[in-house]
One Martini backbone bead per residue (centre of mass of N, CA, C, O) as a GRO file, in nm:
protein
  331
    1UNK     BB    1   2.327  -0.503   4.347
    2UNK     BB    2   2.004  -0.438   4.239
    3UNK     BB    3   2.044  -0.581   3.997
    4UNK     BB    4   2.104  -0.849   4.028
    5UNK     BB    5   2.058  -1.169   3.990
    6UNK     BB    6   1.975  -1.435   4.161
    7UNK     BB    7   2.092  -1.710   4.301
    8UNK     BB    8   1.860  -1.930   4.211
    9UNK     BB    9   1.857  -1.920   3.933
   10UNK     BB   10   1.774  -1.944   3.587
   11UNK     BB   11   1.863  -2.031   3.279
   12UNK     BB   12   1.798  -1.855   2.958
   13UNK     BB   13   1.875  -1.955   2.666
   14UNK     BB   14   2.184  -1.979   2.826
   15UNK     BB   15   2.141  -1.743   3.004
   16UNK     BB   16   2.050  -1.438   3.126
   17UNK     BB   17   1.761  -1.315   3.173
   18UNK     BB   18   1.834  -1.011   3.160
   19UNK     BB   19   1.978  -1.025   2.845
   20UNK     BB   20   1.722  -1.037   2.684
   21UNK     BB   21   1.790  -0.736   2.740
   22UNK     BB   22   1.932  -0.500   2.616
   23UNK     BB   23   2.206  -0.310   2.748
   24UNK     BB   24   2.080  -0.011   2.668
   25UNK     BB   25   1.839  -0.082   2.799
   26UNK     BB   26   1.860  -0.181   3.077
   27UNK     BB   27   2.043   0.099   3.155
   28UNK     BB   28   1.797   0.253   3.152
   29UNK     BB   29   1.624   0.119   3.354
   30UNK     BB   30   1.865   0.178   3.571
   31UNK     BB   31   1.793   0.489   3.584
   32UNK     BB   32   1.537   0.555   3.638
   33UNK     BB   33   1.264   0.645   3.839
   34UNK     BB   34   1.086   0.392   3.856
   35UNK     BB   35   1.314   0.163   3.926
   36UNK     BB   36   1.387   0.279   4.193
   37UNK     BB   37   1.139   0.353   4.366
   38UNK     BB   38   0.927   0.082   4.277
   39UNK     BB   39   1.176  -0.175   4.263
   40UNK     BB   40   1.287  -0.184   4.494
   41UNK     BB   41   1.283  -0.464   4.684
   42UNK     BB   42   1.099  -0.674   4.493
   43UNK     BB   43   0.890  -0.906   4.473
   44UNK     BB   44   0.633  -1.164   4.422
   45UNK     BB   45   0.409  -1.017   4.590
   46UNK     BB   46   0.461  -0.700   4.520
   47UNK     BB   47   0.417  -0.719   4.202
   48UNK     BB   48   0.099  -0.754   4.187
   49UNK     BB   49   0.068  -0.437   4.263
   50UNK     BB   50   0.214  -0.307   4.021
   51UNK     BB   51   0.049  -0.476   3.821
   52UNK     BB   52  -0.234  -0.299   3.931
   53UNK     BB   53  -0.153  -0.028   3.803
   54UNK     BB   54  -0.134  -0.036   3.544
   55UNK     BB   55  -0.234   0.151   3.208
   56UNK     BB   56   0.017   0.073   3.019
   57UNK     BB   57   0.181  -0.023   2.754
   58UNK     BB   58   0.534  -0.098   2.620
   59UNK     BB   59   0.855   0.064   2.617
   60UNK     BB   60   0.982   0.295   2.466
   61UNK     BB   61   1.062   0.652   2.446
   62UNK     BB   62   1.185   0.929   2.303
   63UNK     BB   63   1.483   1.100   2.269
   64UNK     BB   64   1.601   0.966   2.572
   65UNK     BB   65   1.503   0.669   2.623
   66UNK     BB   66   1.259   0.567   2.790
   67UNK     BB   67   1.088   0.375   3.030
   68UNK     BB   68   0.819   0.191   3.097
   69UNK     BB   69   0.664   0.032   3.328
   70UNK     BB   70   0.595  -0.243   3.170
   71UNK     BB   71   0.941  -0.267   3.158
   72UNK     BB   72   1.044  -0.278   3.463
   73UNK     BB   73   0.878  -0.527   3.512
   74UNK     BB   74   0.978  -0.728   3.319
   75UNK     BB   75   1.310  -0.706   3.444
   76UNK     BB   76   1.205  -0.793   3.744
   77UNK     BB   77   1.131  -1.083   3.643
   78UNK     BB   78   1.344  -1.177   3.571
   79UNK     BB   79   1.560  -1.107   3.816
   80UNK     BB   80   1.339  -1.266   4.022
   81UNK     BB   81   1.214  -1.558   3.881
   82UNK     BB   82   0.908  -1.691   3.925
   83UNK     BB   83   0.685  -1.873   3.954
   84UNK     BB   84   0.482  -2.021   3.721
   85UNK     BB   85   0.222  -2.019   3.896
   86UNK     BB   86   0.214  -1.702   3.844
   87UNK     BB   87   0.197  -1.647   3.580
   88UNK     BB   88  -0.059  -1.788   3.518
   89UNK     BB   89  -0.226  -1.603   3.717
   90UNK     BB   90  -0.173  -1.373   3.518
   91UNK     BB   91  -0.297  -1.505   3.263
   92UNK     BB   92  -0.616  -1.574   3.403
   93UNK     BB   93  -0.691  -1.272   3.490
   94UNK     BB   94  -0.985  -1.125   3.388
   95UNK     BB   95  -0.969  -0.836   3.552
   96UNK     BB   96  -0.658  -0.764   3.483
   97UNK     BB   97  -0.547  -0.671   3.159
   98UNK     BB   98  -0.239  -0.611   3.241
   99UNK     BB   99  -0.162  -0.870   3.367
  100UNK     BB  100  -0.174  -1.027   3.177
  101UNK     BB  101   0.024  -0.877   2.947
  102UNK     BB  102   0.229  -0.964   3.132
  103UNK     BB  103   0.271  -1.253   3.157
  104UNK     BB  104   0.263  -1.300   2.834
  105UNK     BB  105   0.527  -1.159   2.801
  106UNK     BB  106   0.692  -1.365   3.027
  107UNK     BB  107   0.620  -1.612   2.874
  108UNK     BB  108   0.731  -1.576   2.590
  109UNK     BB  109   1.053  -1.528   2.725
  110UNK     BB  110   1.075  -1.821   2.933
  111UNK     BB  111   0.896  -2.021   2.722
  112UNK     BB  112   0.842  -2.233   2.593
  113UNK     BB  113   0.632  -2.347   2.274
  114UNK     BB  114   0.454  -2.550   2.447
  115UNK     BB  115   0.366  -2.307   2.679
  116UNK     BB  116   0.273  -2.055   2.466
  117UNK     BB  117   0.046  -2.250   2.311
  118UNK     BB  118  -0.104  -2.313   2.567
  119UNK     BB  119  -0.114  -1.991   2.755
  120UNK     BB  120  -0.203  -1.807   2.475
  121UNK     BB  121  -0.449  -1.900   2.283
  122UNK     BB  122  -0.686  -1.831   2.480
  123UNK     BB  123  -0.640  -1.510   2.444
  124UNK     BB  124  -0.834  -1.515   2.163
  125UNK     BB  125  -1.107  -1.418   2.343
  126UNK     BB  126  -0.970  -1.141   2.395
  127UNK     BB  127  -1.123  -0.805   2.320
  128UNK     BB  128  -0.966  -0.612   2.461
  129UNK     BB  129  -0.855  -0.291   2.556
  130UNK     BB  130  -0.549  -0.144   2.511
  131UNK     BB  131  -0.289   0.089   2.609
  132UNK     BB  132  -0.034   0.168   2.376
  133UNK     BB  133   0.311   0.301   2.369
  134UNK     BB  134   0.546   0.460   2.171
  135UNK     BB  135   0.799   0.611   2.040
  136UNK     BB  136   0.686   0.929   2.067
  137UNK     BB  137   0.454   0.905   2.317
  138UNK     BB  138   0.196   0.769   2.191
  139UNK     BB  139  -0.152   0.666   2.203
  140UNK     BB  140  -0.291   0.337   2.140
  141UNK     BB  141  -0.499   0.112   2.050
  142UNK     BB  142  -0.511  -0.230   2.134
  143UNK     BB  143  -0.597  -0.560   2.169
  144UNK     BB  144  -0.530  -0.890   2.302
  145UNK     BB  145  -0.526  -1.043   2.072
  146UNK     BB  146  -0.341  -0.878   1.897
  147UNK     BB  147  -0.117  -0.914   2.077
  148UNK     BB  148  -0.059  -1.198   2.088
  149UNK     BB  149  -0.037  -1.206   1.789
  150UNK     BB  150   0.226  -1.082   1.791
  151UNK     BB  151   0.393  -1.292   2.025
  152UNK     BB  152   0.373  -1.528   1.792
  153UNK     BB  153   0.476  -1.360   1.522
  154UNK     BB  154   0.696  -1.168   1.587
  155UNK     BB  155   1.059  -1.063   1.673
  156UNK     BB  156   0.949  -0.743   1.802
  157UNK     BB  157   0.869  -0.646   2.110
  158UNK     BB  158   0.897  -0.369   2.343
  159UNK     BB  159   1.209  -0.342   2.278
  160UNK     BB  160   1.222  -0.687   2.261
  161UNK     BB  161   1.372  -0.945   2.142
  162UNK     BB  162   1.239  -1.261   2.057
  163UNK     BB  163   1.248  -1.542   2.081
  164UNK     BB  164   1.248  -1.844   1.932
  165UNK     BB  165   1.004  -2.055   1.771
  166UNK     BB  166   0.807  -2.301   1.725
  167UNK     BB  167   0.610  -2.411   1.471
  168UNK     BB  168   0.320  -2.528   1.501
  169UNK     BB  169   0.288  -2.739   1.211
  170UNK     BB  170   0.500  -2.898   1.367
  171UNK     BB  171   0.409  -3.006   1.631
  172UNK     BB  172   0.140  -3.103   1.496
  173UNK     BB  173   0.303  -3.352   1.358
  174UNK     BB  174   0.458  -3.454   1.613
  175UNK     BB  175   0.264  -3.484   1.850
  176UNK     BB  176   0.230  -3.189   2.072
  177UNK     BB  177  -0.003  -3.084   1.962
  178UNK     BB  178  -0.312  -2.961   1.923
  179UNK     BB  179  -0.487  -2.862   1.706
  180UNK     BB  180  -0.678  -2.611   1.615
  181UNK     BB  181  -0.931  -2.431   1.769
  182UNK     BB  182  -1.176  -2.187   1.684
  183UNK     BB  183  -1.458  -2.026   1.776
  184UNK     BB  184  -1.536  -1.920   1.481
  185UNK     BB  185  -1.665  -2.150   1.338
  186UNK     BB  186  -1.962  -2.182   1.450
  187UNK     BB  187  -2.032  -1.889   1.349
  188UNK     BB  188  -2.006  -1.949   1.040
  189UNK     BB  189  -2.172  -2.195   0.991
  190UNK     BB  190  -2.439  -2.013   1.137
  191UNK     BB  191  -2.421  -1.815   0.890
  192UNK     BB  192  -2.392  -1.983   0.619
  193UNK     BB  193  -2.668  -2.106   0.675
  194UNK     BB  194  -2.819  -1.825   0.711
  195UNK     BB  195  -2.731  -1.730   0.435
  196UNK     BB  196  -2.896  -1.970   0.259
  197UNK     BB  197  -3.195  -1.912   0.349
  198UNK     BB  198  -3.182  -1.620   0.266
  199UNK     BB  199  -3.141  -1.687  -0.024
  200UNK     BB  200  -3.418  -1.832  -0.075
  201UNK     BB  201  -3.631  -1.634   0.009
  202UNK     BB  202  -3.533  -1.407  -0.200
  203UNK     BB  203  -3.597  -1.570  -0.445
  204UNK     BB  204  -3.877  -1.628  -0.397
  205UNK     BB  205  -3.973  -1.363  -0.417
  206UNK     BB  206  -3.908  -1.300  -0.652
  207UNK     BB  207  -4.053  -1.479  -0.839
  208UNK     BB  208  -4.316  -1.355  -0.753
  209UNK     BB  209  -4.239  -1.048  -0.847
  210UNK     BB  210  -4.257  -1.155  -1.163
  211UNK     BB  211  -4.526  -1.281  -1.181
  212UNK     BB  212  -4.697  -1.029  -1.129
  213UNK     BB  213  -4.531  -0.776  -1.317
  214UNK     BB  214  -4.438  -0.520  -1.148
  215UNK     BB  215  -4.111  -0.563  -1.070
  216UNK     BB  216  -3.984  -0.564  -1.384
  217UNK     BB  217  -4.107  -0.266  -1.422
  218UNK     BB  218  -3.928  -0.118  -1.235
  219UNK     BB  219  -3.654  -0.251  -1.311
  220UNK     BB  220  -3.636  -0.093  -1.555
  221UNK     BB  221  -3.736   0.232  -1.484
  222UNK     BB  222  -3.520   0.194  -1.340
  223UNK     BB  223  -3.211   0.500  -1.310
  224UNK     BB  224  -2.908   0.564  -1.348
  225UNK     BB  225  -2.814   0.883  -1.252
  226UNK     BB  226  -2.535   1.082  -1.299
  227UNK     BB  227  -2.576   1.191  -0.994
  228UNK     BB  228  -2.558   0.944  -0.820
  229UNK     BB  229  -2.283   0.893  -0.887
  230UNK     BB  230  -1.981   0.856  -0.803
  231UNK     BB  231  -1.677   0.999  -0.813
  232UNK     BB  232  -1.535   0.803  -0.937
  233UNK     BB  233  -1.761   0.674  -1.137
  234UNK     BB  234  -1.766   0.942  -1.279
  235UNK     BB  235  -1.448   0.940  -1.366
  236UNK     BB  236  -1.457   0.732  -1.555
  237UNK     BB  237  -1.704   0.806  -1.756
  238UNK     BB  238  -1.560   1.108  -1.834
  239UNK     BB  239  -1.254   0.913  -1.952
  240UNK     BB  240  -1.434   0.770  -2.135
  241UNK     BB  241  -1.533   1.033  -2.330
  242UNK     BB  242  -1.261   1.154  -2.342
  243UNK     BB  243  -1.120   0.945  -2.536
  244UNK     BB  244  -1.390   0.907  -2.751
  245UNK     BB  245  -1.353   1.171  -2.876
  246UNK     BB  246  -1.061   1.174  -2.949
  247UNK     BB  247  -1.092   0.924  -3.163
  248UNK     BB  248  -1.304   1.089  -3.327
  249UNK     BB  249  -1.106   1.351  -3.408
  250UNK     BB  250  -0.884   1.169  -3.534
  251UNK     BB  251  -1.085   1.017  -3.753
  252UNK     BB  252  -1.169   1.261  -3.910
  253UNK     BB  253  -0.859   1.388  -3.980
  254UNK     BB  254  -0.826   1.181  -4.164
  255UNK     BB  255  -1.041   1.180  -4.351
  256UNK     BB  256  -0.985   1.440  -4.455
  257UNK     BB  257  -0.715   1.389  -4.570
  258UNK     BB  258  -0.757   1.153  -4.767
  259UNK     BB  259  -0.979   1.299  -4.938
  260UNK     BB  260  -0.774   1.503  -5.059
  261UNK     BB  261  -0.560   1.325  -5.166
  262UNK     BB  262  -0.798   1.198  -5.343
  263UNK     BB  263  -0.853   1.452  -5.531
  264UNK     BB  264  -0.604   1.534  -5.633
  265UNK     BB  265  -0.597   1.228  -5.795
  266UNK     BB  266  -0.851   1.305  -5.964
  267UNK     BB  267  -0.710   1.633  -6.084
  268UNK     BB  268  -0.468   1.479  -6.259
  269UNK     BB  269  -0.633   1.243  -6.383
  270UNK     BB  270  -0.758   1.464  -6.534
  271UNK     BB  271  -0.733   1.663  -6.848
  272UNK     BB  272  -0.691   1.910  -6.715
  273UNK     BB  273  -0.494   1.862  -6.476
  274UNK     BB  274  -0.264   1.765  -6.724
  275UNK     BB  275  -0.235   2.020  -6.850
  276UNK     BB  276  -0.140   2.191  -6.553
  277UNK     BB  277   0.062   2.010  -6.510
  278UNK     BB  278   0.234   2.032  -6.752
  279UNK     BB  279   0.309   2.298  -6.771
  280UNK     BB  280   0.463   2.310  -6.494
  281UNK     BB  281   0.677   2.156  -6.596
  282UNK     BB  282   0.770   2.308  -6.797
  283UNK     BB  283   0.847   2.556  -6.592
  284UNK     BB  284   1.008   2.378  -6.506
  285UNK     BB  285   1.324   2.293  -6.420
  286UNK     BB  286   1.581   2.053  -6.505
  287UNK     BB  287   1.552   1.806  -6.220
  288UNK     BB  288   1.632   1.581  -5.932
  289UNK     BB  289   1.460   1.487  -5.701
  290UNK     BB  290   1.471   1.503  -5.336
  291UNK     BB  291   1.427   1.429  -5.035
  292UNK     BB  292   1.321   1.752  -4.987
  293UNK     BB  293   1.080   1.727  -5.218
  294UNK     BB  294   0.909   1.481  -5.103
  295UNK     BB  295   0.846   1.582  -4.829
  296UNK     BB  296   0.697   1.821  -4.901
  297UNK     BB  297   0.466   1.701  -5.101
  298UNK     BB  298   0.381   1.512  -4.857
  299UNK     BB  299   0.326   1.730  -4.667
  300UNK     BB  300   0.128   1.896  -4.861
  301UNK     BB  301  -0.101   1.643  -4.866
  302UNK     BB  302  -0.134   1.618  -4.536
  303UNK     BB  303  -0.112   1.911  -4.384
  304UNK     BB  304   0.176   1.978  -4.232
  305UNK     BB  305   0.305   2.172  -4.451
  306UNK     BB  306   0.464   2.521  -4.427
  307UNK     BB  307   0.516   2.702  -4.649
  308UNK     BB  308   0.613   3.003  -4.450
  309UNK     BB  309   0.837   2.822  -4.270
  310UNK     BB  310   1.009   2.758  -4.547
  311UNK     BB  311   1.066   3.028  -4.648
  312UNK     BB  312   1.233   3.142  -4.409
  313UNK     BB  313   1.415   2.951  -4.390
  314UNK     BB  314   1.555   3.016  -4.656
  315UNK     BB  315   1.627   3.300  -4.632
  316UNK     BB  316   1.806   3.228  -4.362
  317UNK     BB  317   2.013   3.062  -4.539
  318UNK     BB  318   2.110   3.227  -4.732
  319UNK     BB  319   2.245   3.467  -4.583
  320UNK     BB  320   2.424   3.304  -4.404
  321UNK     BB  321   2.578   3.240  -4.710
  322UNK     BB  322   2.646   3.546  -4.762
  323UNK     BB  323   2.816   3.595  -4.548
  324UNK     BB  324   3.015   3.403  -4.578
  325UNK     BB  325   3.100   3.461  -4.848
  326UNK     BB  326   3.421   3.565  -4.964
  327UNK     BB  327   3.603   3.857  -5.023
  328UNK     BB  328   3.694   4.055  -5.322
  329UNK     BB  329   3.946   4.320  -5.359
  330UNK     BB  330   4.021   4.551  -5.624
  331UNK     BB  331   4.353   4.574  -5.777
   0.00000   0.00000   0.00000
């Protein structure tokens, strides 16, 4: 019986105030002993004495999944329903600054777009500090502004789903709602002038200091040292040193490459050179080479081909081959 919404009570977005929390959440709710205890029997008068006690926001936490005095608040004020002037004094109060985020949070679920953004934006000046209690029971601190923006435009917030509410720019095109002026505009305004001025002052001191001349040779004469430099901007330093070597030594091993290719056919091409490959080309058999001896030639030519790994090969291939070869004995 102490569960249920009072009997003249308004349907809010169609539906029972108290829908507005999820099922299983709301079942938490009305098991806890926060909710028997100190909500039992609650009105909008004693309301204001159990807000002035809170400590902290949040929804649920832990692994059987408790709810937090700031939620089992939320669901006593859907079910008694209070009025609207009490909402605003809650959302008004500078002195308790829980008060207000439990007002702004049942302001935000139970308000039109229009009471939303006309008593939820003042409190964008508000930069105090909340203790908001998260899903493992750890405590976090959140400003009340961080809180507010957060209400206007997450989608759940403390384990509750919030209704949709229309876009600001929707509205002020409709001429609901008058432009949004933040505080912090004239603050802007007067850095960027002062930033303006002060950028002034420096050139001209520069200028002065580069006329007397001892400025620009300070300015010279000073050289970042490789320990000053930070440790990523060293590590950027030390791989660009060694991609740089690295390039050096490809390029080296080429050109070594190169020459020793350019002298063979240079001692080919010489008369000495031409005698003695004539020679071997006699002592060679008369055969067509084939691809496999183009490949030698040319590994042997560039430096990758192994004479003796070469030769291994060729030996454990005979082997191989005369093992296979069938044998037959003499009848």
């Amino acid at each position: 019986m102490a569960n249920r919404t009072v009997k003249d009570a308004k349907s809010v977005r169609g539906t029972n105030p108290q829908y507005l929390v999820e099922k299983i959440i709301r079942s938490r709710v009305y098991d806890s002993k926060y909710w028997k205890e100190e909500c039992f029997a609650l009105s909008a008068e004693l309301l204001v004495d159990k807000a002035m006690e809170l400590r902290y926001i949040g929804g649920v936490f832990g692994g059987n999944i408790k709810p937090t005095p700031f939620l089992c608040l939320i669901l006593k004020m859907l079910q008694i329903q209070p009025e609207k002037d009490i909402i605003v004094e809650f959302i008004k109060n500078e002195e308790f600054k829980y008060v207000r985020a439990l007002g702004a949070f049942y302001m935000r679920l139970v308000g039109s777009s229009l009471d939303c953004y006309k008593y939820l934006e003042p409190l964008f000046n508000d930069s105090r500090k909340l203790r908001r209690q998260n899903r493992q029971g750890q405590f976090e601190l959140v400003h009340v502004d961080e809180f507010i923006d957060e209400l206007l435009r997450e989608e759940r917030m403390c384990d509750i789903i919030l209704p949709r509410i229309q876009k600001r720019y929707v509205m002020e095109e409709n001429n609901e709602i008058e432009p949004k002026i933040s505080a912090l505009d004239d603050d802007l305004d007067e850095g960027i002038e002062s930033s303006g001025e002060e950028d002034e002052v420096v050139l001209t001191a520069e200028k002065n200091r580069t006329n007397e001349g001892h400025w620009s040779k300070k300015r010279d004469d000073r050289k970042r040292s490789p320990d000053r430099l930070k440790s990523p901007e060293r590590d950027r330093v030390r791989d660009r040193d060694r991609k740089n070597r690295d390039k050096d030594r490809i390029r080296d091993r080429g050109n070594r490459e190169r020459s020793r290719s350019r002298e063979r056919r240079h001692r080919s091409k010489s008369p000495a050179g031409r005698h003695r490959k004539d020679d071997r080309e006699k002592d060679r058999p008369k055969f067509k080479r084939n691809e496999e001896d183009r490949w030698r030639d040319r590994g042997m030519d560039r430096g990758w081909y192994d004479r003796d790994q070469e030769r291994d090969k060729r030996r454990d291939r005979d082997r191989d081959r005369d093992r296979d070869r069938p044998r037959y004995r003499d009848q």
